[in-house]
PDB file of C-alpha atoms in Angstrom:
ATOM      1  CA  MET A  11       4.038 -15.343  13.194  1.00  0.00           C
ATOM      2  CA  PRO A  12       7.258 -13.751  13.952  1.00  0.00           C
ATOM      3  CA  ILE A  13       8.722 -11.679  10.900  1.00  0.00           C
ATOM      4  CA  LEU A  14      11.919 -13.542  10.739  1.00  0.00           C
ATOM      5  CA  SER A  15       9.909 -16.921  10.558  1.00  0.00           C
ATOM      6  CA  GLU A  16       7.404 -15.378   7.957  1.00  0.00           C
ATOM      7  CA  LEU A  17      10.607 -14.021   5.873  1.00  0.00           C
ATOM      8  CA  ALA A  18      12.208 -17.524   6.239  1.00  0.00           C
ATOM      9  CA  ASN A  19       9.080 -19.280   4.784  1.00  0.00           C
ATOM     10  CA  VAL A  20       8.785 -16.958   1.977  1.00  0.00           C
ATOM     11  CA  VAL A  21      12.529 -16.875   1.102  1.00  0.00           C
ATOM     12  CA  LYS A  22      12.800 -20.695   1.230  1.00  0.00           C
ATOM     13  CA  ARG A  23       9.716 -21.159  -0.979  1.00  0.00           C
ATOM     14  CA  GLN A  24      10.811 -18.625  -3.670  1.00  0.00           C
ATOM     15  CA  ARG A  25      14.127 -19.447  -3.770  1.00  0.00           C
ATOM     16  CA  SER A  26      13.208 -23.261  -4.330  1.00  0.00           C
ATOM     17  CA  GLU A  27      10.895 -22.042  -7.096  1.00  0.00           C
ATOM     18  CA  MET A  28      13.379 -20.000  -8.706  1.00  0.00           C
ATOM     19  CA  GLY A  29      15.739 -22.704  -8.847  1.00  0.00           C
ATOM     20  CA  LEU A  30      18.241 -21.008  -6.759  1.00  0.00           C
ATOM     21  CA  SER A  31      20.750 -22.428  -4.547  1.00  0.00           C
ATOM     22  CA  GLN A  32      21.198 -20.865  -0.981  1.00  0.00           C
ATOM     23  CA  GLU A  33      24.814 -20.080  -2.189  1.00  0.00           C
ATOM     24  CA  ARG A  34      23.638 -18.477  -5.499  1.00  0.00           C
ATOM     25  CA  LEU A  35      20.771 -16.155  -3.600  1.00  0.00           C
ATOM     26  CA  GLY A  36      23.498 -15.235  -1.195  1.00  0.00           C
ATOM     27  CA  GLU A  37      25.863 -13.981  -3.906  1.00  0.00           C
ATOM     28  CA  LEU A  38      23.055 -12.253  -5.646  1.00  0.00           C
ATOM     29  CA  ALA A  39      21.695 -10.442  -2.284  1.00  0.00           C
ATOM     30  CA  GLY A  40      25.363  -9.828  -1.024  1.00  0.00           C
ATOM     31  CA  LEU A  41      24.610 -12.223   1.862  1.00  0.00           C
ATOM     32  CA  SER A  42      26.722 -15.359   2.917  1.00  0.00           C
ATOM     33  CA  ARG A  43      25.171 -19.038   2.096  1.00  0.00           C
ATOM     34  CA  ALA A  44      25.258 -19.331   6.050  1.00  0.00           C
ATOM     35  CA  THR A  45      22.970 -16.586   6.464  1.00  0.00           C
ATOM     36  CA  ILE A  46      20.543 -17.802   3.839  1.00  0.00           C
ATOM     37  CA  ASN A  47      20.773 -21.025   5.548  1.00  0.00           C
ATOM     38  CA  GLU A  48      20.213 -19.680   9.156  1.00  0.00           C
ATOM     39  CA  LEU A  49      17.283 -17.685   8.054  1.00  0.00           C
ATOM     40  CA  GLU A  50      15.563 -20.611   6.499  1.00  0.00           C
ATOM     41  CA  THR A  51      16.248 -22.823   9.296  1.00  0.00           C
ATOM     42  CA  GLY A  52      15.220 -20.562  11.940  1.00  0.00           C
ATOM     43  CA  LYS A  53      18.549 -20.152  13.584  1.00  0.00           C
ATOM     44  CA  LEU A  54      19.043 -16.501  12.487  1.00  0.00           C
ATOM     45  CA  ALA A  55      18.323 -14.359  15.409  1.00  0.00           C
ATOM     46  CA  ASN A  56      18.770 -11.030  13.528  1.00  0.00           C
ATOM     47  CA  LEU A  57      18.566  -9.615   9.887  1.00  0.00           C
ATOM     48  CA  SER A  58      19.085  -5.743   9.537  1.00  0.00           C
ATOM     49  CA  LEU A  59      16.277  -4.038   7.446  1.00  0.00           C
ATOM     50  CA  THR A  60      18.544  -3.092   4.939  1.00  0.00           C
ATOM     51  CA  ARG A  61      19.802  -6.655   4.160  1.00  0.00           C
ATOM     52  CA  ALA A  62      16.049  -8.165   4.435  1.00  0.00           C
ATOM     53  CA  GLU A  63      14.878  -5.761   1.913  1.00  0.00           C
ATOM     54  CA  ARG A  64      17.697  -6.392  -0.523  1.00  0.00           C
ATOM     55  CA  LEU A  65      16.911 -10.150  -0.226  1.00  0.00           C
ATOM     56  CA  VAL A  66      13.019  -9.956  -0.578  1.00  0.00           C
ATOM     57  CA  ASN A  67      13.471  -7.296  -3.548  1.00  0.00           C
ATOM     58  CA  LEU A  68      15.669  -9.863  -5.389  1.00  0.00           C
ATOM     59  CA  LEU A  69      13.010 -12.506  -4.982  1.00  0.00           C
ATOM     60  CA  GLY A  70      10.200 -10.216  -6.487  1.00  0.00           C
ATOM     61  CA  PHE A  71       8.767  -9.145  -3.096  1.00  0.00           C
ATOM     62  CA  GLY A  72       8.656  -5.810  -1.229  1.00  0.00           C
ATOM     63  CA  LEU A  73       8.924  -5.450   2.406  1.00  0.00           C
ATOM     64  CA  GLY A  74       6.358  -3.511   4.306  1.00  0.00           C
ATOM     65  CA  VAL A  75       5.541  -2.349   7.752  1.00  0.00           C
ATOM     66  CA  THR A  76       1.838  -2.149   7.635  1.00  0.00           C
ATOM     67  CA  GLY A  77       0.995  -5.507   6.355  1.00  0.00           C
ATOM     68  CA  ILE A  78      -0.184  -7.068   2.881  1.00  0.00           C
ATOM     69  CA  ARG A  79       0.641  -4.749  -0.048  1.00  0.00           C
ATOM     70  CA  LYS A  80      -2.359  -4.141  -2.261  1.00  0.00           C
ATOM     71  CA  PRO A  81      -2.045  -4.610  -6.062  1.00  0.00           C
ATOM     72  CA  LYS A  82      -2.159  -1.402  -8.038  1.00  0.00           C
ATOM     73  CA  SER A  83      -5.346  -1.257 -10.167  1.00  0.00           C
ATOM     74  CA  ASP A  84      -3.401  -2.408 -13.239  1.00  0.00           C
ATOM     75  CA  GLU A  85      -2.017  -5.209 -11.306  1.00  0.00           C
ATOM     76  CA  GLN A  86      -5.009  -7.333 -10.098  1.00  0.00           C
ATOM     77  CA  PRO A  87      -4.416 -11.060 -10.004  1.00  0.00           C
ATOM     78  CA  GLY A  88      -5.343 -12.736 -13.644  1.00  0.00           C
ATOM     79  CA  ASN A  89      -3.393 -10.207 -15.663  1.00  0.00           C
ATOM     80  CA  ALA A  90       0.187 -10.761 -14.631  1.00  0.00           C
ATOM     81  CA  LEU A  91       0.843 -12.210 -17.967  1.00  0.00           C
ATOM     82  CA  GLU A  92      -0.479  -9.092 -19.747  1.00  0.00           C
ATOM     83  CA  ILE A  93       1.879  -7.052 -17.596  1.00  0.00           C
ATOM     84  CA  ALA A  94       4.973  -9.142 -18.276  1.00  0.00           C
ATOM     85  CA  ALA A  95       4.173  -9.186 -22.152  1.00  0.00           C
ATOM     86  CA  ARG A  96       3.875  -5.181 -21.883  1.00  0.00           C
ATOM     87  CA  SER A  97       7.126  -4.806 -20.122  1.00  0.00           C
ATOM     88  CA  GLY A  98       8.813  -6.702 -22.935  1.00  0.00           C
ATOM     89  CA  SER A  99       7.510  -4.675 -26.067  1.00  0.00           C
ATOM     90  CA  ILE A 100       8.547  -1.237 -24.856  1.00  0.00           C
ATOM     91  CA  SER A 101      11.432  -1.109 -27.374  1.00  0.00           C
ATOM     92  CA  TYR A 102       9.309  -3.016 -29.737  1.00  0.00           C
ATOM     93  CA  SER A 103       6.523  -2.013 -31.977  1.00  0.00           C
ATOM     94  CA  GLU A 104       4.913  -5.355 -31.774  1.00  0.00           C
ATOM     95  CA  PRO A 105       4.091  -6.797 -28.206  1.00  0.00           C
ATOM     96  CA  ILE A 106       4.569 -10.229 -27.326  1.00  0.00           C
ATOM     97  CA  PRO A 107       0.501 -11.370 -26.775  1.00  0.00           C
ATOM     98  CA  PRO A 108      -0.085 -12.659 -23.264  1.00  0.00           C
ATOM     99  CA  GLU A 109      -1.277 -15.895 -24.914  1.00  0.00           C
ATOM    100  CA  ALA A 110       2.032 -16.400 -26.737  1.00  0.00           C
ATOM    101  CA  LEU A 111       3.964 -15.627 -23.334  1.00  0.00           C
ATOM    102  CA  ARG A 112       1.603 -18.112 -21.397  1.00  0.00           C
ATOM    103  CA  HIS A 113       2.361 -20.579 -24.266  1.00  0.00           C
ATOM    104  CA  THR A 114       5.896 -20.314 -24.104  1.00  0.00           C
ATOM    105  CA  LEU A 115       6.416 -20.149 -20.397  1.00  0.00           C
ATOM    106  CA  ILE A 116       4.310 -23.646 -20.363  1.00  0.00           C
ATOM    107  CA  THR A 117       6.052 -25.376 -23.224  1.00  0.00           C
ATOM    108  CA  GLY A 118       9.543 -23.630 -23.436  1.00  0.00           C
ATOM    109  CA  THR A 119       9.028 -22.925 -27.100  1.00  0.00           C
ATOM    110  CA  VAL A 120       9.145 -19.326 -28.277  1.00  0.00           C
ATOM    111  CA  PRO A 121       7.582 -18.192 -31.611  1.00  0.00           C
ATOM    112  CA  PRO A 122      10.632 -16.811 -33.589  1.00  0.00           C
ATOM    113  CA  LYS A 123       8.897 -13.607 -34.175  1.00  0.00           C
ATOM    114  CA  HIS A 124       8.598 -12.832 -30.367  1.00  0.00           C
ATOM    115  CA  ILE A 125      12.208 -13.828 -29.439  1.00  0.00           C
ATOM    116  CA  ALA A 126      13.339 -10.371 -28.928  1.00  0.00           C
ATOM    117  CA  GLN A 127      10.443  -9.170 -26.584  1.00  0.00           C
ATOM    118  CA  LEU A 128      10.810 -12.528 -24.709  1.00  0.00           C
ATOM    119  CA  ARG A 129      14.405 -11.672 -23.970  1.00  0.00           C
ATOM    120  CA  ALA A 130      13.384  -8.213 -22.816  1.00  0.00           C
ATOM    121  CA  VAL A 131      10.592  -9.805 -20.458  1.00  0.00           C
ATOM    122  CA  LEU A 132      13.166 -12.173 -18.765  1.00  0.00           C
ATOM    123  CA  ASP A 133      15.782  -9.451 -18.537  1.00  0.00           C
ATOM    124  CA  GLU A 134      13.606  -6.410 -17.821  1.00  0.00           C
ATOM    125  CA  ALA A 135      10.317  -7.283 -16.194  1.00  0.00           C
ATOM    126  CA  PRO A 136      10.212  -6.817 -12.429  1.00  0.00           C
ATOM    127  CA  LEU A 137      10.695  -9.983 -10.586  1.00  0.00           C
ATOM    128  CA  SER A 138       7.440  -9.525  -8.814  1.00  0.00           C
ATOM    129  CA  VAL A 139       5.655  -9.626 -12.057  1.00  0.00           C
ATOM    130  CA  LEU A 140       7.486 -12.780 -13.174  1.00  0.00           C
ATOM    131  CA  SER A 141       6.531 -14.157  -9.922  1.00  0.00           C
ATOM    132  CA  ALA A 142       3.081 -13.284 -10.289  1.00  0.00           C
ATOM    133  CA  ALA A 143       2.832 -14.750 -13.855  1.00  0.00           C
ATOM    134  CA  ALA A 144       4.242 -18.097 -12.500  1.00  0.00           C
ATOM    135  CA  ALA A 145       1.341 -18.021  -9.979  1.00  0.00           C
ATOM    136  CA  GLU A 146      -1.175 -17.155 -12.758  1.00  0.00           C
ATOM    137  CA  ILE A 147      -0.025 -20.131 -15.121  1.00  0.00           C
ATOM    138  CA  GLU A 148      -0.075 -22.326 -11.888  1.00  0.00           C
ATOM    139  CA  ALA A 149      -3.843 -21.271 -11.316  1.00  0.00           C
ATOM    140  CA  GLU A 150      -4.756 -21.422 -14.737  1.00  0.00           C
ATOM    141  CA  SER A 151      -2.957 -24.646 -16.224  1.00  0.00           C
ATOM    142  CA  GLY A 152      -1.959 -26.414 -13.196  1.00  0.00           C
ATOM    143  CA  ALA A 153       1.752 -26.181 -14.049  1.00  0.00           C
ATOM    144  CA  PRO A 154       3.685 -25.773 -10.981  1.00  0.00           C
ATOM    145  CA  ARG A 155       5.602 -22.412 -10.205  1.00  0.00           C
ATOM    146  CA  LYS A 156       8.831 -24.232  -9.954  1.00  0.00           C
ATOM    147  CA  ALA A 157       8.582 -25.722 -13.307  1.00  0.00           C
ATOM    148  CA  THR A 158       7.617 -22.131 -14.929  1.00  0.00           C
ATOM    149  CA  TRP A 159      10.808 -20.708 -13.216  1.00  0.00           C
ATOM    150  CA  GLN A 160      12.868 -23.591 -14.386  1.00  0.00           C
ATOM    151  CA  ARG A 161      11.496 -22.845 -17.979  1.00  0.00           C
ATOM    152  CA  MET A 162      12.302 -19.078 -17.649  1.00  0.00           C
ATOM    153  CA  ARG A 163      15.729 -19.968 -16.722  1.00  0.00           C
ATOM    154  CA  GLN A 164      16.261 -22.337 -19.436  1.00  0.00           C
ATOM    155  CA  LEU A 165      14.991 -19.741 -21.977  1.00  0.00           C
ATOM    156  CA  ALA A 166      17.078 -17.031 -20.385  1.00  0.00           C
ATOM    157  CA  VAL A 167      20.028 -19.030 -20.993  1.00  0.00           C
ATOM    158  CA  VAL A 168      19.269 -20.010 -24.605  1.00  0.00           C
ATOM    159  CA  LEU A 169      18.463 -16.258 -25.292  1.00  0.00           C
ATOM    160  CA  ALA A 170      21.462 -14.938 -23.572  1.00  0.00           C
ATOM    161  CA  CYS A 171      19.740 -12.939 -21.187  1.00  0.00           C
ATOM    162  CA  THR A 172      22.130 -10.750 -19.058  1.00  0.00           C
ATOM    163  CA  ARG A 173      20.098 -10.569 -15.671  1.00  0.00           C
ATOM    164  CA  ASP A 174      22.158 -11.954 -12.750  1.00  0.00           C
ATOM    165  CA  ILE A 175      19.214 -14.162 -11.447  1.00  0.00           C
ATOM    166  CA  TRP A 176      19.617 -16.317 -14.596  1.00  0.00           C
ATOM    167  CA  SER A 177      23.155 -17.104 -14.374  1.00  0.00           C
TER     168      SER A 177
END
């Protein structure tokens, strides 16, 4: 599959799952809505590596030359929620348990004692980890990734998160 076609598929799917419009994704990535649209519809003939990398990084992916990037040993499938939970506990003595994070991302309800940690997860966890957590929730509970991203966005708004992706 040609690289731009593969990139188009990934961008369109992830943008949709994350609930971002083409215009908003373009703003965040420093690209025009027309560029995002041309990429997604297969009409874009060229995209610089710098622009492509900025775009995929924003969506939580990496851009590689040699193929699929293998996860680090602590990032194996099935523990993305644990990694996300740890990333939100750096400044707090009590981490949010992965089970509580899973429940929150499925139901949209936050245990009051974990509000600060959840805010940190949504503002600071790498997008690749949040994406993996959405995939893990889908695999375990059947909740679609798009629905999980919508709940993350709703929670981020309620918790006044400052990450650009949520606004």
